[in-house]
Coordinates of C-alpha atoms in Angstrom, one line a residue:
X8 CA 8.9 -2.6 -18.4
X9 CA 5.5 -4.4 -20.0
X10 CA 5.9 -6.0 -22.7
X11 CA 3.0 -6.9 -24.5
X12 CA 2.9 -9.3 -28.0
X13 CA 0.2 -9.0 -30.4
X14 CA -0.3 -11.6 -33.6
X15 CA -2.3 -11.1 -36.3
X16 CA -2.7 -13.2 -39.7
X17 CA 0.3 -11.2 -41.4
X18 CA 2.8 -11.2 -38.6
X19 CA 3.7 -10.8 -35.0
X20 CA 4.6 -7.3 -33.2
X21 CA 5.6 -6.6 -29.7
X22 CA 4.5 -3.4 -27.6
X23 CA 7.1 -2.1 -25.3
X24 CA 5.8 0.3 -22.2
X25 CA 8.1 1.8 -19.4
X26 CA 8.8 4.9 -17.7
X27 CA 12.2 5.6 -17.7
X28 CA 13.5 6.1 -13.6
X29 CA 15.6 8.7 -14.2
X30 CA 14.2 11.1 -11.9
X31 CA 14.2 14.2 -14.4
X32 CA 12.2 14.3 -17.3
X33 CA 8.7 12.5 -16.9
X34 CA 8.4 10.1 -19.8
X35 CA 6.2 7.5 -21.0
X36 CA 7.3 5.7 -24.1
X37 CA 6.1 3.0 -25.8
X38 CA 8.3 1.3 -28.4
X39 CA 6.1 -1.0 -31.5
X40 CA 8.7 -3.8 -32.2
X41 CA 8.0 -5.9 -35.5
X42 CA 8.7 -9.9 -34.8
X43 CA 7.9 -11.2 -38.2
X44 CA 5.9 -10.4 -41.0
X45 CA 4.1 -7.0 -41.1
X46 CA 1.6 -5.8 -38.8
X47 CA -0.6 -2.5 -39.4
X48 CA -1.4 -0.4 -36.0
X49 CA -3.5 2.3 -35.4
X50 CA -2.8 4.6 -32.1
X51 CA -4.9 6.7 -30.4
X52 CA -4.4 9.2 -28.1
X53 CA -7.3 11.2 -26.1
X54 CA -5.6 13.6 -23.8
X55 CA -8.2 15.5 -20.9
X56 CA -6.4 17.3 -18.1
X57 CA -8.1 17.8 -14.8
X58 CA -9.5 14.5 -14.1
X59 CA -11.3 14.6 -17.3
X60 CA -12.7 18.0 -17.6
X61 CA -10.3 19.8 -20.1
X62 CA -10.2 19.7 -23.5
X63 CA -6.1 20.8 -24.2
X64 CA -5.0 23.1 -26.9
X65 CA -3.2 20.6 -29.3
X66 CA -0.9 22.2 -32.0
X67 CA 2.0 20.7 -33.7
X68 CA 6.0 20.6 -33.0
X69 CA 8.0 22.3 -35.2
X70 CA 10.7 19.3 -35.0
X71 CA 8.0 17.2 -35.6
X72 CA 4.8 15.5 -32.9
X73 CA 2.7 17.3 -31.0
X74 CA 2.1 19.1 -27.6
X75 CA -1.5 19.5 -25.6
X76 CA -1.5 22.5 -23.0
X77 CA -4.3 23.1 -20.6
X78 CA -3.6 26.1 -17.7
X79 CA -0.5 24.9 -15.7
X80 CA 0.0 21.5 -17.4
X81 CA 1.5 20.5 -20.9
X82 CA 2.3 17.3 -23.0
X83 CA 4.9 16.8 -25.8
X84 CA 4.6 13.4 -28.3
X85 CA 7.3 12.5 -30.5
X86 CA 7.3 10.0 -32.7
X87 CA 7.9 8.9 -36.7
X88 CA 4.6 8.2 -37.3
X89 CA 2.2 10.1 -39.0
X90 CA -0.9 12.2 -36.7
X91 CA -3.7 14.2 -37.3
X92 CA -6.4 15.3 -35.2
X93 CA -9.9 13.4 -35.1
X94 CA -13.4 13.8 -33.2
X95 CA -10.7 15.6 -30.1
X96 CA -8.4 12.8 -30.4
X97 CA -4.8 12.7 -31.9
X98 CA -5.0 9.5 -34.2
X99 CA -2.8 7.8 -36.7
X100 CA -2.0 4.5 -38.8
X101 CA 1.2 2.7 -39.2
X102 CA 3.0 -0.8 -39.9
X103 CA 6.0 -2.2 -38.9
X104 CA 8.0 -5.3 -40.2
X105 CA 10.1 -7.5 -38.9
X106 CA 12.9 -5.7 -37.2
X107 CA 11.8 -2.6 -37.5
X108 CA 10.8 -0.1 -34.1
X109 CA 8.5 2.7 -34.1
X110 CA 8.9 4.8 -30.8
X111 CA 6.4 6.7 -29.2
X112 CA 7.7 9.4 -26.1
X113 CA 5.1 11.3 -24.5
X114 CA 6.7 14.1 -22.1
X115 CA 4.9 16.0 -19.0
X116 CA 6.5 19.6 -18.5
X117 CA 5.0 22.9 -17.0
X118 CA 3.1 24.8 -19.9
X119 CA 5.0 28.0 -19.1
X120 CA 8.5 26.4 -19.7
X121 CA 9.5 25.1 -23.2
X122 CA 9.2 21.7 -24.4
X123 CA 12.1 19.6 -23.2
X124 CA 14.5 18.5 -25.7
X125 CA 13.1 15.0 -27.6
X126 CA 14.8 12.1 -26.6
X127 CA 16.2 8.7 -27.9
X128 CA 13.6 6.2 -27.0
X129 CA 16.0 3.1 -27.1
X130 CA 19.1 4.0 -25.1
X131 CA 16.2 5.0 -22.5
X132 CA 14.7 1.7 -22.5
X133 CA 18.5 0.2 -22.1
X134 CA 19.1 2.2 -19.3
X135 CA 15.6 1.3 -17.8
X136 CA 16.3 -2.5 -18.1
X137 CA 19.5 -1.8 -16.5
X138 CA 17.9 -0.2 -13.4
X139 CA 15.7 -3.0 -12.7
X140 CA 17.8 -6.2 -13.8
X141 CA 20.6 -4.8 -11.2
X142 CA 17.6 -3.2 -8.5
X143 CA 15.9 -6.6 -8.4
X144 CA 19.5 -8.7 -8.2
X145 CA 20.5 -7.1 -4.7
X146 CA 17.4 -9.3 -3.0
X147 CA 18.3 -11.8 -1.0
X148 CA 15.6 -13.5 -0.7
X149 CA 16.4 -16.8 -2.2
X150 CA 13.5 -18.8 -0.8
X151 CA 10.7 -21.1 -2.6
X152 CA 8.5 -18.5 -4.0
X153 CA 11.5 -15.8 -5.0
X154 CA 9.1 -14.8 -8.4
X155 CA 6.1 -13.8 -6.1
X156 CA 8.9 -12.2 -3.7
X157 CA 10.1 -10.2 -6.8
X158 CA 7.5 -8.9 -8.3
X159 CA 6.0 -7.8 -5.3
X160 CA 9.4 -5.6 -4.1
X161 CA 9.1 -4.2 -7.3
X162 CA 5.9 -3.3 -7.2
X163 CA 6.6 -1.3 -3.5
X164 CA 9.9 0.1 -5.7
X165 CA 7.4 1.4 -8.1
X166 CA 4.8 3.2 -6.0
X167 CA 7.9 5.0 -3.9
X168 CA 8.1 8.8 -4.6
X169 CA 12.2 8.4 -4.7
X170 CA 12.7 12.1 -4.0
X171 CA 11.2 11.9 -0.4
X172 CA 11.2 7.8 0.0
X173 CA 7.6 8.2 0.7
X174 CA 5.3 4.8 -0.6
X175 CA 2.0 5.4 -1.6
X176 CA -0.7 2.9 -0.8
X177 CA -1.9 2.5 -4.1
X178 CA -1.6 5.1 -7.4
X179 CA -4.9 5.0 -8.3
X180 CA -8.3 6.4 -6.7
X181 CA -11.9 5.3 -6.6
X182 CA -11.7 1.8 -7.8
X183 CA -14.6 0.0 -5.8
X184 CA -14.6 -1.9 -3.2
X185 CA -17.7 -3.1 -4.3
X186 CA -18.9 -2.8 -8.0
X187 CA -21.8 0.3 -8.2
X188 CA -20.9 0.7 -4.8
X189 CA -19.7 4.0 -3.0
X190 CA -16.6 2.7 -0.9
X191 CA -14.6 4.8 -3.3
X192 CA -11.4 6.6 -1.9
X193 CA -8.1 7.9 -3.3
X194 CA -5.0 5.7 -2.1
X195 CA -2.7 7.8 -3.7
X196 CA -1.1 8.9 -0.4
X197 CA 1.4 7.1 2.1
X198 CA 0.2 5.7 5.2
X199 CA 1.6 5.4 8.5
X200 CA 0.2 2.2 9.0
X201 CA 2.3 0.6 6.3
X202 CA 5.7 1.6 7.8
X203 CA 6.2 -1.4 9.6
X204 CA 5.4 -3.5 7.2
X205 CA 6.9 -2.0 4.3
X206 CA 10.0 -1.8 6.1
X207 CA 10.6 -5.6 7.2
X208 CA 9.9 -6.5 4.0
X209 CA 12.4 -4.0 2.0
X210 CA 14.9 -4.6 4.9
X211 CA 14.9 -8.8 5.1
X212 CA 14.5 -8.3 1.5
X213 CA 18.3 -6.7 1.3
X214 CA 17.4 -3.3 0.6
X215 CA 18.5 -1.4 3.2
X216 CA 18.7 1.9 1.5
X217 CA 14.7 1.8 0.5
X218 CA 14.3 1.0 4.0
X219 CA 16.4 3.9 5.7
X220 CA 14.5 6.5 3.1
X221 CA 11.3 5.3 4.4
X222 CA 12.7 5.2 7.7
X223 CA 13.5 9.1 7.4
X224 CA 10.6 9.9 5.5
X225 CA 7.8 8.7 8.9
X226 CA 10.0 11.2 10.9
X227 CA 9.9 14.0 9.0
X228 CA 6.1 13.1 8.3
X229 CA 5.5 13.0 12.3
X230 CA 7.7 15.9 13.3
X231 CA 5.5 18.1 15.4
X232 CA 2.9 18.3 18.1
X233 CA 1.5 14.1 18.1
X234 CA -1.8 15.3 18.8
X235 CA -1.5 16.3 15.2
X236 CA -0.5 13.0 14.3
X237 CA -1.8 12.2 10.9
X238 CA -2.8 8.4 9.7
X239 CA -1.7 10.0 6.0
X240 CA 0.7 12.4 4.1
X241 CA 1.2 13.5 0.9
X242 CA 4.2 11.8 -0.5
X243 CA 6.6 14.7 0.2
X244 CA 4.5 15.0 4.1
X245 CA 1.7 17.2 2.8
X246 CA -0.9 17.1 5.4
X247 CA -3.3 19.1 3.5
X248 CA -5.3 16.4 1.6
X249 CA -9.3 17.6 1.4
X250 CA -11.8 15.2 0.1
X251 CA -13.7 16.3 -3.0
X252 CA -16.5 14.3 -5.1
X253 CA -16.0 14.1 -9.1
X254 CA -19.1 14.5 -10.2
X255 CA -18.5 15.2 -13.5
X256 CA -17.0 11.2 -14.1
X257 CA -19.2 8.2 -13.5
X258 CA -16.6 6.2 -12.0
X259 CA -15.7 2.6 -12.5
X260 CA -18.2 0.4 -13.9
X261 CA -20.8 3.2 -12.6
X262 CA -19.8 2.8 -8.7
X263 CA -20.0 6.3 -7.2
X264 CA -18.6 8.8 -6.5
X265 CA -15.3 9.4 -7.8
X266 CA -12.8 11.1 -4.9
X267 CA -9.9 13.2 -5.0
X268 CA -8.4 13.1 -1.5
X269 CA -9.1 11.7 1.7
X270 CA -11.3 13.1 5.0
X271 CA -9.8 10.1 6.9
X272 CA -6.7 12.0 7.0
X273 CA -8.3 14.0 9.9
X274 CA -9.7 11.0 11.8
X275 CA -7.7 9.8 15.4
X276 CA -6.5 6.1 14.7
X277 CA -4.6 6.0 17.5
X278 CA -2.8 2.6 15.9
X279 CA -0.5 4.7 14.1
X280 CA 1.4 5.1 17.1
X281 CA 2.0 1.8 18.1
X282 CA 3.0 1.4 13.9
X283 CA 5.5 4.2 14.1
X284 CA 7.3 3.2 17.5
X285 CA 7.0 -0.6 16.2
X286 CA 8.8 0.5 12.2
X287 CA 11.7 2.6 15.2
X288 CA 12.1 -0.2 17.0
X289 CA 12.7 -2.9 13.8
X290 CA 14.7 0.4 12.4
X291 CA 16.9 0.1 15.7
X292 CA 16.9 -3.8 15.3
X293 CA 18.2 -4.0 11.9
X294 CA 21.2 -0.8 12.8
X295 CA 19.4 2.0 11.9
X296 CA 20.4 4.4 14.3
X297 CA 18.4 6.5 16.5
X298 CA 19.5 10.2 17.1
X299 CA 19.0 12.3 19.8
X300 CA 16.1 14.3 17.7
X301 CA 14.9 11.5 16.4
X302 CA 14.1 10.0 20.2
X303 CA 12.7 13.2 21.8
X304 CA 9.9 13.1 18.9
X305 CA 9.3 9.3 19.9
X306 CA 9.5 10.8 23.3
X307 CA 6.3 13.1 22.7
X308 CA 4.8 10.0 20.7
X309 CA 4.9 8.1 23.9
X310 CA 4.1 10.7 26.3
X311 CA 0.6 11.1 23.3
X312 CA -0.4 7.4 23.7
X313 CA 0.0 7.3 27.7
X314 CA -2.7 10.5 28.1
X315 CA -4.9 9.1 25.7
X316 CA -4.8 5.4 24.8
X317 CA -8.3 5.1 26.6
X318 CA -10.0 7.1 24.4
X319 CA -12.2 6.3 21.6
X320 CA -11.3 6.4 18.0
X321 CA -11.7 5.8 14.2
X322 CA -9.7 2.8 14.5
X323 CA -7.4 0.6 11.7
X324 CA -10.4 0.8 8.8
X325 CA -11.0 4.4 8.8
X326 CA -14.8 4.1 10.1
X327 CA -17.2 6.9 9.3
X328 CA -19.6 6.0 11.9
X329 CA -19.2 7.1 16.0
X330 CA -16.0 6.6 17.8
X331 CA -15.3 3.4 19.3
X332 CA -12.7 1.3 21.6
X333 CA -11.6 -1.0 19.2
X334 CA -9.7 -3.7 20.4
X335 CA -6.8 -3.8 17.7
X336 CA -6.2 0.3 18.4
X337 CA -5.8 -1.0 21.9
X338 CA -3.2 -3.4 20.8
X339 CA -1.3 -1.2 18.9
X340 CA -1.3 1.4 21.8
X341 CA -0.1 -1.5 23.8
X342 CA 3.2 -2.4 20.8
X343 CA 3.7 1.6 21.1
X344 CA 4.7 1.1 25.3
X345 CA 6.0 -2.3 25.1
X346 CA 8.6 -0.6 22.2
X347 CA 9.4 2.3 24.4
X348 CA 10.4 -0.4 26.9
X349 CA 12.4 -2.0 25.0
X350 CA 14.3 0.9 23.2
X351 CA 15.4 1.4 27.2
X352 CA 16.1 -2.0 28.1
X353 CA 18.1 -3.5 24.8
X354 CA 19.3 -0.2 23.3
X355 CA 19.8 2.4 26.1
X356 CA 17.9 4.8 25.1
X357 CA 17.2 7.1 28.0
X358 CA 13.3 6.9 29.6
X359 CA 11.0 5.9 32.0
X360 CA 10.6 2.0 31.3
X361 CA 9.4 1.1 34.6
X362 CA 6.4 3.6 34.4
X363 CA 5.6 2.8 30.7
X364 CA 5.6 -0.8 31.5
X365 CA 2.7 -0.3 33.9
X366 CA 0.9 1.4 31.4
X367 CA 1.8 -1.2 28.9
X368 CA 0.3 -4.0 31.6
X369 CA -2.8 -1.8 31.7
X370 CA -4.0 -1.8 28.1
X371 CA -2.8 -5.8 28.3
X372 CA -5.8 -6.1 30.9
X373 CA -8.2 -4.0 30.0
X374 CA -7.8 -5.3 26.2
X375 CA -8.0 -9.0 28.1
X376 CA -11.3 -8.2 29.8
X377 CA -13.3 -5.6 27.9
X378 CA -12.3 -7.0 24.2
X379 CA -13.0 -10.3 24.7
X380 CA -16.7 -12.2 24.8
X381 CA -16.5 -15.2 26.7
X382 CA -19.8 -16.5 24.7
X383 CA -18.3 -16.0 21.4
X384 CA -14.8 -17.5 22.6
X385 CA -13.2 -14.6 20.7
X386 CA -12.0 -10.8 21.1
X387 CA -14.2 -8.7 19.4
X388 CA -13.9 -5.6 17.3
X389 CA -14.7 -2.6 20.2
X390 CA -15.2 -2.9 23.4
X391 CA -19.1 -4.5 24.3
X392 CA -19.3 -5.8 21.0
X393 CA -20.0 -9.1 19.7
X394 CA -18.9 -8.2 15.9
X395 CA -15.4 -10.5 15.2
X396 CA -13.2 -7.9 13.0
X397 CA -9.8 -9.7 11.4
X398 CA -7.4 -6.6 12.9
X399 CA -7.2 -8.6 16.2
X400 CA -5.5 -11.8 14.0
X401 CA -2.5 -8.9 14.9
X402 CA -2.6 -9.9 18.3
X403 CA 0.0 -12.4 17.8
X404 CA 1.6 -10.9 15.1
X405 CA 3.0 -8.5 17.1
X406 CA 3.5 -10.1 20.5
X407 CA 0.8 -9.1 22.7
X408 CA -0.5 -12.5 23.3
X409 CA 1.7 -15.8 22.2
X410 CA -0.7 -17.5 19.3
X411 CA -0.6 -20.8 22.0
X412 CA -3.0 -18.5 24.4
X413 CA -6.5 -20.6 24.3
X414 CA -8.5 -17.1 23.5
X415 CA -6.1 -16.6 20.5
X416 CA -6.6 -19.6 19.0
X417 CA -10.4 -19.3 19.7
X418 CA -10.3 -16.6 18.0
X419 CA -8.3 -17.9 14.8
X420 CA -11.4 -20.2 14.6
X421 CA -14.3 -17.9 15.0
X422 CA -12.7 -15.6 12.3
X423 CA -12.2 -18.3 10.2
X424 CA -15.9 -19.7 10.8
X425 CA -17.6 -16.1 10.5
X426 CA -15.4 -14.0 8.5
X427 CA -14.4 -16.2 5.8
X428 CA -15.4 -16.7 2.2
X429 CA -13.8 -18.6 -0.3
X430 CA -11.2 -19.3 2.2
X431 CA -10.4 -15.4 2.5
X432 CA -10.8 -13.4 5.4
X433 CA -13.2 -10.5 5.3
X434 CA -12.0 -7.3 7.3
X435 CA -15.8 -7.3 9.5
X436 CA -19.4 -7.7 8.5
X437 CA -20.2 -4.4 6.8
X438 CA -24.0 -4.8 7.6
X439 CA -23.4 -4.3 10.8
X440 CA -23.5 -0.7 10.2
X441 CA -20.6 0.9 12.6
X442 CA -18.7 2.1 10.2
X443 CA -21.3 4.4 9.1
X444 CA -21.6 3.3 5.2
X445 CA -23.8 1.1 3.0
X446 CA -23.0 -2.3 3.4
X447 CA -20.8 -4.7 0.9
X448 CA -17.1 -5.7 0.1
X449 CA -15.3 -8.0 -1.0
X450 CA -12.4 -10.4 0.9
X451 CA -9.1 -8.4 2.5
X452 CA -6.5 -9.5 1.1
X453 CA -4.1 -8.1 3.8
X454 CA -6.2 -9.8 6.3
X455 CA -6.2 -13.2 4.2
X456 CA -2.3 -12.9 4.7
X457 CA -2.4 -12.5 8.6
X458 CA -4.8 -15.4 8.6
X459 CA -1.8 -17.3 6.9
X460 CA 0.7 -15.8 9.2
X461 CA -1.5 -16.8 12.3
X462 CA -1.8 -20.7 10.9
X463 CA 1.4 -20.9 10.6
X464 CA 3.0 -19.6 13.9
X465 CA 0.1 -22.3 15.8
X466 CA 1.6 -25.1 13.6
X467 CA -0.7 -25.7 11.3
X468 CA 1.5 -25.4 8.6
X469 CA 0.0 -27.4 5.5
X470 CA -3.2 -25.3 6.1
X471 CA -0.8 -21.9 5.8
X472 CA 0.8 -23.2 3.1
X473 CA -2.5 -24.3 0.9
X474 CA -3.9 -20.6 1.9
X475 CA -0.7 -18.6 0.7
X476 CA -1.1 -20.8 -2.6
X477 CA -4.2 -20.0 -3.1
X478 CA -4.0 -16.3 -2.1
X479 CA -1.1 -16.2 -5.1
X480 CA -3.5 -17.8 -7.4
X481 CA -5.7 -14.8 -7.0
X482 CA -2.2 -12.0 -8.9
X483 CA -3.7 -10.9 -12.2
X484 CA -1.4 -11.6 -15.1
X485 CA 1.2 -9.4 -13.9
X486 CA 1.4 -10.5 -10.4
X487 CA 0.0 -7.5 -9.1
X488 CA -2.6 -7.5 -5.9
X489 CA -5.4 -5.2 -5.1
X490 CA -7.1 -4.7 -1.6
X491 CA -10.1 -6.7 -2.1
X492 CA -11.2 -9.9 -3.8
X493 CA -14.7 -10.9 -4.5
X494 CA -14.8 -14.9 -4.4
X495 CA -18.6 -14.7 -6.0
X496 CA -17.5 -12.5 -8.9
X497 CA -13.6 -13.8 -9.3
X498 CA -12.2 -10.5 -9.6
X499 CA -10.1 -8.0 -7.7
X500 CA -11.6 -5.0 -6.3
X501 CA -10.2 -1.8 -4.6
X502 CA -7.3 0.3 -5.9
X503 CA -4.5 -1.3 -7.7
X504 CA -1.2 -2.1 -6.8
X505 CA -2.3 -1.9 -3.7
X506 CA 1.0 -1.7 -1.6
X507 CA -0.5 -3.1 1.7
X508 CA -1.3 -6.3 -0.1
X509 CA 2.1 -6.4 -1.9
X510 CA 3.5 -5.9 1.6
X511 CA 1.7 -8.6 3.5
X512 CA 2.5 -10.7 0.7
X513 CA 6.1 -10.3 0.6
X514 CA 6.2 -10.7 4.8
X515 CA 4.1 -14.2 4.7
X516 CA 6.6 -15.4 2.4
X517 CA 9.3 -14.6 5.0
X518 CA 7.7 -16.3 7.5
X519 CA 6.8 -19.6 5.5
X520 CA 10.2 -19.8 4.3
X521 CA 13.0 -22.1 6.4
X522 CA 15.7 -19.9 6.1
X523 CA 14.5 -17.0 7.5
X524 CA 12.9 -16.1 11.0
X525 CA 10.2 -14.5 9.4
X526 CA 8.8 -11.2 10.4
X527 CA 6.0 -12.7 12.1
X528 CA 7.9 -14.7 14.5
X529 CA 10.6 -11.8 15.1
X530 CA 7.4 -9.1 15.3
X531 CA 5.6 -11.2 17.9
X532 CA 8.9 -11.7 19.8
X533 CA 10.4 -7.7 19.1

């Protein structure tokens, strides 16, 4: 619920948006509250379906409002005030006093069925307080920054599809990662990548039952041959999700083009694997049970990574340049064996743990001596490179090598030497060129995070402190996080909410607080 107040010379008002989460209709209703005095409002509303390009049929309700069809879709508003069309707009002019409420309800519904039935705005907003007050007090997080906690676990509650338990990255498309730039792409899909994340935080969070929808959702979104492993699904497991240029819409602040979909759904990230054994393995941790289905697939997930964790691939950031080795794919291969082992060895599972431990102690030593650069005093982002990349801060995140090893905490320090602006950790130098697109970004926030985590578990806890305070600084007046953050400009950047961010924010605050091992710590010891 947003509530936003507005003052003028003759009185104050308060606008009141939500969408009620009752999982039928789709509603979004704004409520115009008067405070004191009178205020006069005009509204506006432009309606274009398909991403701009249709111009609906508008006629007016017989119970009063209006609906806006275009081919399959349709709109209803109801409200007390009056319309009437203007220059392809729906427009009209009202006031409201104090203590009086003036409700707007704008319906989606399939144009072939009949309006659905108009609705009482205010019991609707009741009801949607009530979801959230009593959501948000089941978290049991009571540590120093519970508010940042909060609003962050809401904001993963938000972007989950509660049908399927699927959580999309972000629920916008094509806001730049760079302003005029063309690093453009449509997060409105769910990532395998986020699975462990977004579980440790829902589960230490207390939310066990976001965290076991999740949890079923990656299975049913892996089911199948592995080699068909996707990084992305569609929110109910679509796999289907082509890339197509807007060219119609000039995109944000002119930064081209504007996509629907996303090509890197076809690329081989052969992290994914190590995420999904490593989100079956905390599932196992925290009693989530493992069936006997639900194994086998991990089965042919493990069997995947031992025939092909030496190949090449598009790695964590979705590259659009050659195939490489990256070094934090390796890792992740590596977490997807070292998991298997363990589901054998603390949880019975039934499997070959001495012979995916040797494979395990393989990737440990060709990582060691192929993905490090003893002149740079750092591992490197693909094997014979010199470039540092901020995915290898993972490292000891996830226990592949304890953050007291001299080459980890080398390369804590080059990153932070090379890679850092502002204090926040870029992903890699773009100019470089291996990722196949023109250069410039801004900060990762998600990276910025792992930075904090990494600080932290070497001891140097004022300095992860200071950095987590100043990566909260950076919420816009709602708290909310996108991916990127340009020091030089003082904006965000990238799609927004972006989950990832929201994630890696609620998981630092884990591991700074004293009463909790954090998921760091308990990661990097699995």
């Amino acid at each position: 619920v947003l509530e936003t107040e507005y003052s003028s010379d003759t009185g104050l008002a308060r606008v009141i948006d939500f969408m009620p989460p009752d999982g039928g209709d789709h509603h979004v209703i704004r409520v115009v509250e008067g405070i004191s005095g009178e205020m006069a409002f005009e509204t506006r509303l432009t309606i274009r379906f398909d991403y701009g390009r249709t111009v609906p049929w508008v006629r007016h309700l017989d119970e009063g409002g209006l609906n806006a069809i275009a081919g399959p879709n349709a709109l209803a508003l109801r409200t007390g005030a009056e319309l009437h069309g203007e220059g392809l707009s729906t427009v009209g002019s009202f006031k409201v006093a104090a203590g009086a409420r003036q409700a707007f309800v704008l319906t989606w519904y399939p144009s072939h069925e009949p309006a659905p039935a108009a609705v009482d705005a205010e019991p609707l907003l009741a009801a949607t307080e009530k979801f959230w007050t009593e959501w948000s007090g089941r978290c049991t997080y009571r540590g120093p920054r519970r508010a940042a906690v909060m609003r962050s676990l809401i904001t993963l509650k938000a972007l989950t599809y509660l049908p399927t338990g699927g959580i999309v990255a972000a629920g916008t498309t094509s806001l730049p990662e760079f302003l005029g730039g063309v690093r453009n792409w449509d997060y409105r899909f769910c990532w395998l990548r986020d699975a462990t994340f977004t579980l440790y935080s829902f589960m230490r969070a207390g939310y066990t039952e976001e965290a076991k929808a999740w949890s079923d959702w990656l299975l049913r979104a892996v089911a199948g041959d592995p080699a068909q492993l996707q990084i992305m699904y569609g929110v109910a497991g679509e796999r289907s999700l082509p890339e197509l240029e807007l060219g119609h819409l000039p995109g944000y602040e002119n930064s081209r083009p504007v996509r629907i979909g996303n090509a890197a759904a076809e690329q081989f990230q052969l992290d994914v694997y190590g995420e999904v054994m490593d989100a079956m393995h905390l599932a196992r941790s925290v009693g989530l049970k493992t069936d006997r289905d639900g194994w086998r697939l991990q089965l042919h997930l493990i069997d995947f990574v031992v025939a092909h964790w030496r190949d090449p691939d598009e790695g964590i950031w979705e590259i659009r340049g050659p195939r490489q080795h990256f070094v934090h794919s390796k890792v992740m291969a590596w977490v997807a064996m070292d998991r298997a082992v363990k589901a054998v060895e603390q949880f019975g599972l039934e499997g070959d743990a001495a012979a995916w431990a040797r494979t395990r102690d393989e990737i440990l030593a060709e990582v060691c001596e192929k993905g490090f650069d003893p002149a740079r005093q750092a591992f490197t982002q693909f094997y014979g490179s010199d470039a540092l990349d901020a995915s290898v801060l993972m490292m000891p995140l996830v226990g592949f090598l304890p953050v007291t090893d001299p080459r980890v905490l080398s390369t804590i320090e080059r990153i932070k030497a090379d890679l850092t602006e502002d204090g926040l950790v870029k992903r890699y130098r773009t100019k470089s060129g291996v990722d196949g697109l023109p250069p410039g970004e801004g900060t990762f926030l998600p990276c910025s995070f792992w930075m904090v985590d990494c600080l932290y578990l070497s001891g140097r806890t004022e300095e992860a402190v200071a950095m987590f305070e100043h990566l909260l600084a950076l919420r816009n007046d709602l708290g909310l996080l996108a991916e990127e953050y340009d020091p030089a400009i003082g904006r965000q950047l990238g799609n927004v909410p972006q989950a990832f961010s929201h994630v890696s924010l609620v998981n630092t605050a884990l591991n700074l607080s004293p009463r909790h091992v954090g998921p760091a710590e308990e990661r990097s010891m699995a």
